[in-house]
Amino acid sequence: MALDPSTILILTTALAAAAALYLAVECRSVREESLLFWSFGFAVITVGSILALLRSHGFLIIGIWFANGLLIAAHWLFLAGVARFTQSRLSRAWYLVAVVWLAMLLVPGEPWWSKLMLVIQSLLIAGITLRASFLLRPHGVSLSVGAVQLRYVLLLHGLFYFAKAGLPVALDAFVDLAALRGVVIQISLMEGAMAIMLIALSMTGTERHRREERIEQLAARDPLTALYNRRALYKRAPELLALASPASPGALLLIDIDHFKQVNDLHGHSAGDKLLVALSDIIRSALPQDALAARLGGDEFVILLREASSESMVMLGNSLREAFGHMAQQAFTTPKAVTLSVGGTLFERPPASLTSLLDLGDAALYESKRGGRDSVRVVLAA
């Protein structure tokens, strides 16, 4: 089968339809709205490619103007999907693209009409695509392989359309949109078919990486409080512990709720859960920069500090204790006050292990409990 323009359009239709269907299925499984925008974009290309086949049968308004308008709309949907993916806001100026294209209806059907139509369409698509590529720049953080691929595929696609806008004028190239003739038209159709495959693959890889990141994040978080869980703490702690030195000692605070069982017994386990969530919010709001906080299990929490002193540890522990005690007193009535006991340890050199450090914190916590609860005790690591 010869790759004439009509054949390429048929292949483009099939590729775009397959991409739209695949991204729609992916969207249903990962619940990511950017995939929905991209799926709609490929669906619009599918319809536009079908309509483009009608131009050879004399349906010029539908086959040329409407089909090309759909191609611009598809790229705008790609831009909207990228904006959604990067959590960026689009300027209202990008909504004027439709107005520019509608104005083309006023252009008389002169011999130069095909060239002008091609130039304006190419510039609009180039601008939209280059903007989408710009939104995918790293922003100071590393991008996934799929996102990097998508960024450069969109960049090359946009530059191609930018060059395409100048070729009919610069080279006086023959362009006949009605009959799908001319070197520029055929090259554009071939590039479009390849771009569909590359963009679809890059988009899929981008979303797959984000899904894997979310799964990893969920596995590292306590489902109730959204703080790190024990497993994540043991994975992340060594890097922080290794930074300890006499000039910059680290610290660990072990936190336990006093008389927590009363809340569950008198007000139900849902009340206990609310108390744990409230404590996690208090910890999160008081957490210094470069510190780690985790829920070890039950009503026990831990904080690892990058740099601290005995005074700052006691100050932080008392701040947490006072904020929690005030909140718990207002939220639940119990025979005995629901408070916090805090045990801390300061270390001037990297400990043998996180477990040994937790043992020291547990010893300090025991001293706090034995001393009447609702207090902070600090011990120095050997």
CSV table of C-alpha atoms in Angstrom, one decimal:
chain,number,residue,atom,x,y,z
A,1,MET,CA,0.0,0.0,0.0
A,2,ALA,CA,1.5,3.3,-1.1
A,3,LEU,CA,1.9,6.0,1.6
A,4,ASP,CA,-0.1,8.6,-0.2
A,5,PRO,CA,-1.8,11.4,1.8
A,6,SER,CA,-5.1,9.6,2.1
A,7,THR,CA,-3.4,6.4,3.4
A,8,ILE,CA,-1.4,8.4,5.9
A,9,LEU,CA,-4.6,10.0,7.2
A,10,ILE,CA,-6.2,6.6,7.6
A,11,LEU,CA,-3.2,5.4,9.6
A,12,THR,CA,-3.3,8.6,11.6
A,13,THR,CA,-6.9,8.0,12.4
A,14,ALA,CA,-6.2,4.5,13.6
A,15,LEU,CA,-3.2,5.6,15.7
A,16,ALA,CA,-5.1,8.5,17.3
A,17,ALA,CA,-8.1,6.3,18.1
A,18,ALA,CA,-5.9,3.7,19.7
A,19,ALA,CA,-4.1,6.3,21.8
A,20,ALA,CA,-7.4,7.9,22.9
A,21,LEU,CA,-8.8,4.5,24.0
A,22,TYR,CA,-5.6,3.4,25.8
A,23,LEU,CA,-5.3,6.7,27.7
A,24,ALA,CA,-9.0,6.5,28.6
A,25,VAL,CA,-8.4,3.0,30.1
A,26,GLU,CA,-5.3,4.3,32.0
A,27,CYS,CA,-7.3,7.2,33.3
A,28,ARG,CA,-10.0,4.9,34.6
A,29,SER,CA,-7.4,2.9,36.6
A,30,VAL,CA,-5.2,5.7,38.0
A,31,ARG,CA,-7.9,8.5,38.3
A,32,GLU,CA,-5.6,11.2,36.8
A,33,GLU,CA,-7.4,14.0,35.1
A,34,SER,CA,-4.5,14.9,32.9
A,35,LEU,CA,-4.9,11.6,31.1
A,36,LEU,CA,-8.5,12.5,30.4
A,37,PHE,CA,-7.5,15.7,28.7
A,38,TRP,CA,-4.9,13.8,26.6
A,39,SER,CA,-7.4,11.1,25.7
A,40,PHE,CA,-9.9,13.7,24.6
A,41,GLY,CA,-7.1,15.3,22.5
A,42,PHE,CA,-6.4,12.1,20.6
A,43,ALA,CA,-10.2,11.5,20.2
A,44,VAL,CA,-10.5,15.0,18.6
A,45,ILE,CA,-7.6,14.2,16.3
A,46,THR,CA,-9.4,11.0,15.3
A,47,VAL,CA,-12.5,12.9,14.3
A,48,GLY,CA,-10.5,15.6,12.6
A,49,SER,CA,-8.5,13.1,10.5
A,50,ILE,CA,-11.8,11.4,9.4
A,51,LEU,CA,-13.2,14.8,8.4
A,52,ALA,CA,-10.0,15.7,6.6
A,53,LEU,CA,-10.6,12.8,4.2
A,54,LEU,CA,-13.8,14.5,3.0
A,55,ARG,CA,-11.9,17.4,1.4
A,56,SER,CA,-11.1,15.4,-1.7
A,57,HIS,CA,-14.8,14.9,-2.2
A,58,GLY,CA,-15.4,18.7,-2.2
A,59,PHE,CA,-16.4,19.2,1.4
A,60,LEU,CA,-13.9,22.0,1.9
A,61,ILE,CA,-15.4,23.8,5.0
A,62,ILE,CA,-15.7,20.5,6.9
A,63,GLY,CA,-12.6,18.8,5.4
A,64,ILE,CA,-10.3,21.8,5.7
A,65,TRP,CA,-11.5,24.5,8.1
A,66,PHE,CA,-13.3,22.3,10.6
A,67,ALA,CA,-10.7,19.5,10.5
A,68,ASN,CA,-7.8,21.9,11.0
A,69,GLY,CA,-9.8,23.6,13.8
A,70,LEU,CA,-10.1,20.2,15.5
A,71,LEU,CA,-6.4,19.7,15.2
A,72,ILE,CA,-5.8,23.0,17.0
A,73,ALA,CA,-8.4,22.0,19.6
A,74,ALA,CA,-6.6,18.7,20.2
A,75,HIS,CA,-3.3,20.4,20.8
A,76,TRP,CA,-5.0,22.8,23.2
A,77,LEU,CA,-6.3,19.8,25.1
A,78,PHE,CA,-2.7,18.5,25.3
A,79,LEU,CA,-1.7,21.8,26.8
A,80,ALA,CA,-4.6,21.7,29.3
A,81,GLY,CA,-3.5,18.1,30.3
A,82,VAL,CA,0.1,19.2,30.8
A,83,ALA,CA,-1.1,22.2,32.9
A,84,ARG,CA,-3.2,19.8,35.0
A,85,PHE,CA,-0.2,17.4,35.4
A,86,THR,CA,2.2,20.2,36.4
A,87,GLN,CA,-0.5,21.9,38.5
A,88,SER,CA,-0.1,25.1,36.5
A,89,ARG,CA,-2.6,27.8,35.6
A,90,LEU,CA,-3.1,28.8,32.0
A,91,SER,CA,-3.4,32.5,31.1
A,92,ARG,CA,-6.8,33.5,29.7
A,93,ALA,CA,-5.0,34.5,26.5
A,94,TRP,CA,-4.7,30.9,25.5
A,95,TYR,CA,-8.5,30.8,25.3
A,96,LEU,CA,-8.3,33.3,22.4
A,97,VAL,CA,-6.9,30.6,20.1
A,98,ALA,CA,-10.5,29.7,19.1
A,99,VAL,CA,-11.3,33.3,18.3
A,100,VAL,CA,-8.3,33.6,16.0
A,101,TRP,CA,-9.3,30.4,14.1
A,102,LEU,CA,-12.9,31.5,13.8
A,103,ALA,CA,-11.7,34.8,12.2
A,104,MET,CA,-10.3,32.6,9.4
A,105,LEU,CA,-13.8,32.2,8.1
A,106,LEU,CA,-13.7,35.8,6.9
A,107,VAL,CA,-10.7,35.1,4.7
A,108,PRO,CA,-11.8,35.1,1.0
A,109,GLY,CA,-11.2,32.0,-1.1
A,110,GLU,CA,-8.3,33.4,-3.1
A,111,PRO,CA,-5.4,31.3,-4.5
A,112,TRP,CA,-3.2,32.3,-1.6
A,113,TRP,CA,-5.8,31.0,0.8
A,114,SER,CA,-4.2,27.6,1.3
A,115,LYS,CA,-0.9,29.1,2.2
A,116,LEU,CA,-2.4,31.6,4.7
A,117,MET,CA,-4.5,28.9,6.3
A,118,LEU,CA,-1.5,26.6,6.7
A,119,VAL,CA,0.7,29.4,8.1
A,120,ILE,CA,-1.8,30.5,10.8
A,121,GLN,CA,-2.7,26.9,11.8
A,122,SER,CA,1.0,26.0,12.1
A,123,LEU,CA,1.7,29.1,14.2
A,124,LEU,CA,-1.2,28.4,16.6
A,125,ILE,CA,-0.2,24.7,17.0
A,126,ALA,CA,3.5,25.7,17.5
A,127,GLY,CA,2.6,28.2,20.2
A,128,ILE,CA,0.4,25.8,22.0
A,129,THR,CA,2.8,22.9,21.9
A,130,LEU,CA,5.9,25.0,22.8
A,131,ARG,CA,4.0,26.3,25.8
A,132,ALA,CA,3.2,22.7,26.9
A,133,SER,CA,6.8,21.8,26.6
A,134,PHE,CA,7.8,24.8,28.7
A,135,LEU,CA,5.4,23.8,31.5
A,136,LEU,CA,7.3,20.5,31.7
A,137,ARG,CA,10.6,22.1,32.6
A,138,PRO,CA,12.1,20.6,35.8
A,139,HIS,CA,11.2,23.5,38.2
A,140,GLY,CA,14.3,22.6,40.3
A,141,VAL,CA,13.4,18.9,40.7
A,142,SER,CA,14.2,15.9,38.6
A,143,LEU,CA,11.5,14.8,36.1
A,144,SER,CA,10.6,11.2,35.3
A,145,VAL,CA,11.9,9.6,32.1
A,146,GLY,CA,8.4,9.8,30.6
A,147,ALA,CA,8.0,13.5,31.5
A,148,VAL,CA,11.4,14.3,30.0
A,149,GLN,CA,10.5,12.4,26.8
A,150,LEU,CA,7.2,14.2,26.6
A,151,ARG,CA,8.8,17.6,27.1
A,152,TYR,CA,11.3,17.1,24.2
A,153,VAL,CA,8.7,15.4,21.9
A,154,LEU,CA,6.4,18.4,22.4
A,155,LEU,CA,9.4,20.7,21.9
A,156,LEU,CA,10.4,19.1,18.6
A,157,HIS,CA,6.7,18.9,17.5
A,158,GLY,CA,6.3,22.6,18.2
A,159,LEU,CA,9.5,23.6,16.4
A,160,PHE,CA,8.4,21.5,13.4
A,161,TYR,CA,5.1,23.5,13.2
A,162,PHE,CA,7.0,26.7,13.6
A,163,ALA,CA,9.3,25.8,10.7
A,164,LYS,CA,6.3,24.6,8.7
A,165,ALA,CA,4.7,28.0,9.1
A,166,GLY,CA,7.6,29.7,7.3
A,167,LEU,CA,8.2,27.1,4.5
A,168,PRO,CA,5.3,28.0,2.2
A,169,VAL,CA,6.3,31.6,2.3
A,170,ALA,CA,10.1,31.3,2.3
A,171,LEU,CA,10.3,28.6,-0.4
A,172,ASP,CA,7.1,29.5,-2.2
A,173,ALA,CA,6.2,25.8,-1.7
A,174,PHE,CA,3.2,24.4,-3.4
A,175,VAL,CA,0.3,23.9,-1.0
A,176,ASP,CA,-3.1,22.6,-2.0
A,177,LEU,CA,-5.2,21.9,1.1
A,178,ALA,CA,-8.2,20.9,-0.9
A,179,ALA,CA,-6.4,18.1,-2.7
A,180,LEU,CA,-3.9,17.2,0.0
A,181,ARG,CA,-1.1,17.9,-2.4
A,182,GLY,CA,2.3,19.4,-1.9
A,183,VAL,CA,5.6,18.4,-0.2
A,184,VAL,CA,4.8,20.4,2.9
A,185,ILE,CA,1.4,18.7,3.3
A,186,GLN,CA,2.8,15.2,2.9
A,187,ILE,CA,5.8,15.8,5.3
A,188,SER,CA,3.3,17.3,7.8
A,189,LEU,CA,1.1,14.2,7.6
A,190,MET,CA,4.0,11.9,8.2
A,191,GLU,CA,5.3,14.0,11.1
A,192,GLY,CA,1.8,14.0,12.6
A,193,ALA,CA,1.6,10.2,12.5
A,194,MET,CA,5.0,9.8,14.2
A,195,ALA,CA,4.2,12.5,16.8
A,196,ILE,CA,1.0,10.7,17.8
A,197,MET,CA,2.9,7.5,18.6
A,198,LEU,CA,5.7,9.4,20.5
A,199,ILE,CA,3.4,11.7,22.4
A,200,ALA,CA,1.1,8.8,23.5
A,201,LEU,CA,4.0,6.7,24.7
A,202,SER,CA,5.6,9.6,26.6
A,203,MET,CA,2.3,10.5,28.2
A,204,THR,CA,1.8,6.9,29.3
A,205,GLY,CA,5.3,6.7,30.7
A,206,THR,CA,4.8,10.0,32.6
A,207,GLU,CA,1.6,8.9,34.3
A,208,ARG,CA,3.0,5.4,35.1
A,209,HIS,CA,5.9,7.0,36.9
A,210,ARG,CA,3.6,9.3,38.9
A,211,ARG,CA,1.4,6.3,39.8
A,212,GLU,CA,4.5,4.4,41.0
A,213,GLU,CA,5.5,7.4,43.1
A,214,ARG,CA,2.1,7.6,44.7
A,215,ILE,CA,2.1,3.9,45.5
A,216,GLU,CA,5.6,4.3,47.1
A,217,GLN,CA,4.4,7.4,49.1
A,218,LEU,CA,1.3,5.5,50.3
A,219,ALA,CA,3.5,2.5,51.4
A,220,ALA,CA,5.7,4.9,53.4
A,221,ARG,CA,2.8,6.7,55.2
A,222,ASP,CA,0.7,5.7,58.2
A,223,PRO,CA,-2.8,5.5,56.7
A,224,LEU,CA,-4.5,7.3,59.7
A,225,THR,CA,-2.2,10.2,60.4
A,226,ALA,CA,-0.3,10.5,57.1
A,227,LEU,CA,3.0,10.7,59.0
A,228,TYR,CA,5.8,8.3,58.1
A,229,ASN,CA,5.3,4.7,59.3
A,230,ARG,CA,7.9,2.6,61.1
A,231,ARG,CA,9.3,1.1,57.9
A,232,ALA,CA,9.8,4.5,56.3
A,233,LEU,CA,11.4,5.9,59.4
A,234,TYR,CA,14.0,3.1,59.4
A,235,LYS,CA,14.7,3.7,55.7
A,236,ARG,CA,15.1,7.5,56.0
A,237,ALA,CA,16.7,7.8,59.5
A,238,PRO,CA,20.3,6.6,58.7
A,239,GLU,CA,21.0,9.5,56.4
A,240,LEU,CA,19.9,12.0,59.1
A,241,LEU,CA,21.7,10.2,61.9
A,242,ALA,CA,24.9,10.1,60.0
A,243,LEU,CA,25.1,14.0,60.2
A,244,ALA,CA,25.4,14.1,64.0
A,245,SER,CA,28.6,15.7,65.4
A,246,PRO,CA,29.7,17.4,68.6
A,247,ALA,CA,29.2,20.8,66.8
A,248,SER,CA,25.8,19.8,65.5
A,249,PRO,CA,24.2,17.1,67.7
A,250,GLY,CA,21.0,15.3,66.6
A,251,ALA,CA,18.1,14.4,68.8
A,252,LEU,CA,15.2,12.0,69.2
A,253,LEU,CA,11.9,12.6,70.9
A,254,LEU,CA,9.6,9.7,71.8
A,255,ILE,CA,6.0,10.7,72.4
A,256,ASP,CA,3.3,8.7,74.1
A,257,ILE,CA,-0.3,9.6,75.0
A,258,ASP,CA,-1.2,9.3,78.7
A,259,HIS,CA,-4.5,7.6,79.6
A,260,PHE,CA,-5.3,7.1,75.9
A,261,LYS,CA,-7.3,3.9,76.6
A,262,GLN,CA,-9.9,6.1,78.5
A,263,VAL,CA,-10.8,7.9,75.3
A,264,ASN,CA,-11.4,4.6,73.4
A,265,ASP,CA,-13.3,3.0,76.3
A,266,LEU,CA,-15.6,6.1,77.0
A,267,HIS,CA,-16.0,7.7,73.6
A,268,GLY,CA,-15.2,4.9,71.1
A,269,HIS,CA,-12.4,4.1,68.8
A,270,SER,CA,-13.4,6.7,66.3
A,271,ALA,CA,-12.7,9.3,69.0
A,272,GLY,CA,-9.3,7.7,69.7
A,273,ASP,CA,-8.5,8.0,66.0
A,274,LYS,CA,-9.5,11.7,66.0
A,275,LEU,CA,-7.2,12.2,68.9
A,276,LEU,CA,-4.3,10.5,67.0
A,277,VAL,CA,-4.9,12.6,63.9
A,278,ALA,CA,-5.0,15.8,66.0
A,279,LEU,CA,-1.7,14.9,67.6
A,280,SER,CA,-0.1,14.2,64.2
A,281,ASP,CA,-1.3,17.7,63.0
A,282,ILE,CA,0.2,19.3,66.1
A,283,ILE,CA,3.5,17.5,65.5
A,284,ARG,CA,3.5,18.4,61.8
A,285,SER,CA,2.9,22.1,62.5
A,286,ALA,CA,5.7,22.2,65.1
A,287,LEU,CA,8.2,20.1,63.1
A,288,PRO,CA,11.5,21.9,62.4
A,289,GLN,CA,13.0,21.9,58.9
A,290,ASP,CA,15.0,18.8,58.0
A,291,ALA,CA,13.3,16.8,60.8
A,292,LEU,CA,11.5,13.5,60.5
A,293,ALA,CA,8.2,12.5,62.3
A,294,ALA,CA,6.7,9.1,62.3
A,295,ARG,CA,4.0,7.0,64.0
A,296,LEU,CA,5.6,3.9,65.5
A,297,GLY,CA,2.3,2.3,66.2
A,298,GLY,CA,-0.7,2.7,68.6
A,299,ASP,CA,-0.4,6.0,70.4
A,300,GLU,CA,3.4,6.2,70.1
A,301,PHE,CA,5.2,8.8,67.9
A,302,VAL,CA,8.8,9.7,67.3
A,303,ILE,CA,10.6,12.9,66.1
A,304,LEU,CA,14.1,12.9,64.7
A,305,LEU,CA,15.8,16.3,64.8
A,306,ARG,CA,18.7,17.2,62.5
A,307,GLU,CA,20.2,19.7,64.9
A,308,ALA,CA,19.2,20.3,68.5
A,309,SER,CA,20.2,21.0,72.1
A,310,SER,CA,18.8,19.9,75.4
A,311,GLU,CA,17.1,23.2,75.8
A,312,SER,CA,15.5,23.2,72.4
A,313,MET,CA,14.4,19.5,72.9
A,314,VAL,CA,12.6,20.4,76.2
A,315,MET,CA,11.1,23.5,74.6
A,316,LEU,CA,9.7,21.5,71.7
A,317,GLY,CA,8.5,18.7,74.0
A,318,ASN,CA,6.7,21.2,76.3
A,319,SER,CA,5.2,23.0,73.3
A,320,LEU,CA,3.7,19.7,72.0
A,321,ARG,CA,2.6,18.7,75.5
A,322,GLU,CA,0.8,22.0,76.2
A,323,ALA,CA,-0.9,22.2,72.8
A,324,PHE,CA,-2.1,18.6,72.9
A,325,GLY,CA,-3.3,18.8,76.6
A,326,HIS,CA,-5.4,21.9,75.9
A,327,MET,CA,-6.9,20.3,72.8
A,328,ALA,CA,-7.7,16.9,74.5
A,329,GLN,CA,-9.2,18.6,77.5
A,330,GLN,CA,-11.7,20.5,75.3
A,331,ALA,CA,-12.4,17.6,73.0
A,332,PHE,CA,-13.1,14.7,75.4
A,333,THR,CA,-14.1,14.4,79.1
A,334,THR,CA,-12.2,11.7,80.9
A,335,PRO,CA,-11.7,10.9,84.6
A,336,LYS,CA,-7.9,11.4,84.2
A,337,ALA,CA,-6.4,14.1,82.1
A,338,VAL,CA,-5.3,12.9,78.6
A,339,THR,CA,-1.8,14.3,78.2
A,340,LEU,CA,1.6,13.6,76.6
A,341,SER,CA,4.7,12.0,78.1
A,342,VAL,CA,7.9,12.8,76.1
A,343,GLY,CA,11.3,11.1,76.3
A,344,GLY,CA,14.3,12.5,74.5
A,345,THR,CA,17.9,11.7,73.8
A,346,LEU,CA,20.7,13.9,72.4
A,347,PHE,CA,23.5,12.3,70.4
A,348,GLU,CA,26.7,14.0,69.4
A,349,ARG,CA,27.9,11.2,67.1
A,350,PRO,CA,26.0,8.8,64.8
A,351,PRO,CA,24.4,6.0,66.9
A,352,ALA,CA,25.1,2.3,66.2
A,353,SER,CA,21.5,2.0,65.0
A,354,LEU,CA,18.1,3.6,65.1
A,355,THR,CA,17.0,0.8,67.4
A,356,SER,CA,19.6,1.6,70.0
A,357,LEU,CA,18.6,5.3,69.9
A,358,LEU,CA,14.9,4.3,70.3
A,359,ASP,CA,15.9,2.3,73.3
A,360,LEU,CA,17.4,5.4,74.9
A,361,GLY,CA,14.3,7.4,74.0
A,362,ASP,CA,12.2,4.7,75.5
A,363,ALA,CA,14.2,4.8,78.8
A,364,ALA,CA,13.7,8.6,78.9
A,365,LEU,CA,10.0,8.1,78.2
A,366,TYR,CA,9.8,5.6,81.1
A,367,GLU,CA,11.3,8.2,83.4
A,368,SER,CA,8.7,10.7,82.3
A,369,LYS,CA,5.9,8.2,82.9
A,370,ARG,CA,7.3,7.2,86.3
A,371,GLY,CA,7.6,10.8,87.3
A,372,GLY,CA,3.9,11.5,87.0
A,373,ARG,CA,3.4,11.7,83.3
A,374,ASP,CA,2.6,15.0,81.4
A,375,SER,CA,6.3,15.9,81.4
A,376,VAL,CA,9.5,15.9,79.3
A,377,ARG,CA,12.7,13.9,80.2
A,378,VAL,CA,16.0,14.1,78.3
A,379,VAL,CA,19.0,11.7,78.5
A,380,LEU,CA,22.3,12.0,76.8
A,381,ALA,CA,23.6,9.2,74.6
A,382,ALA,CA,26.9,7.8,75.5
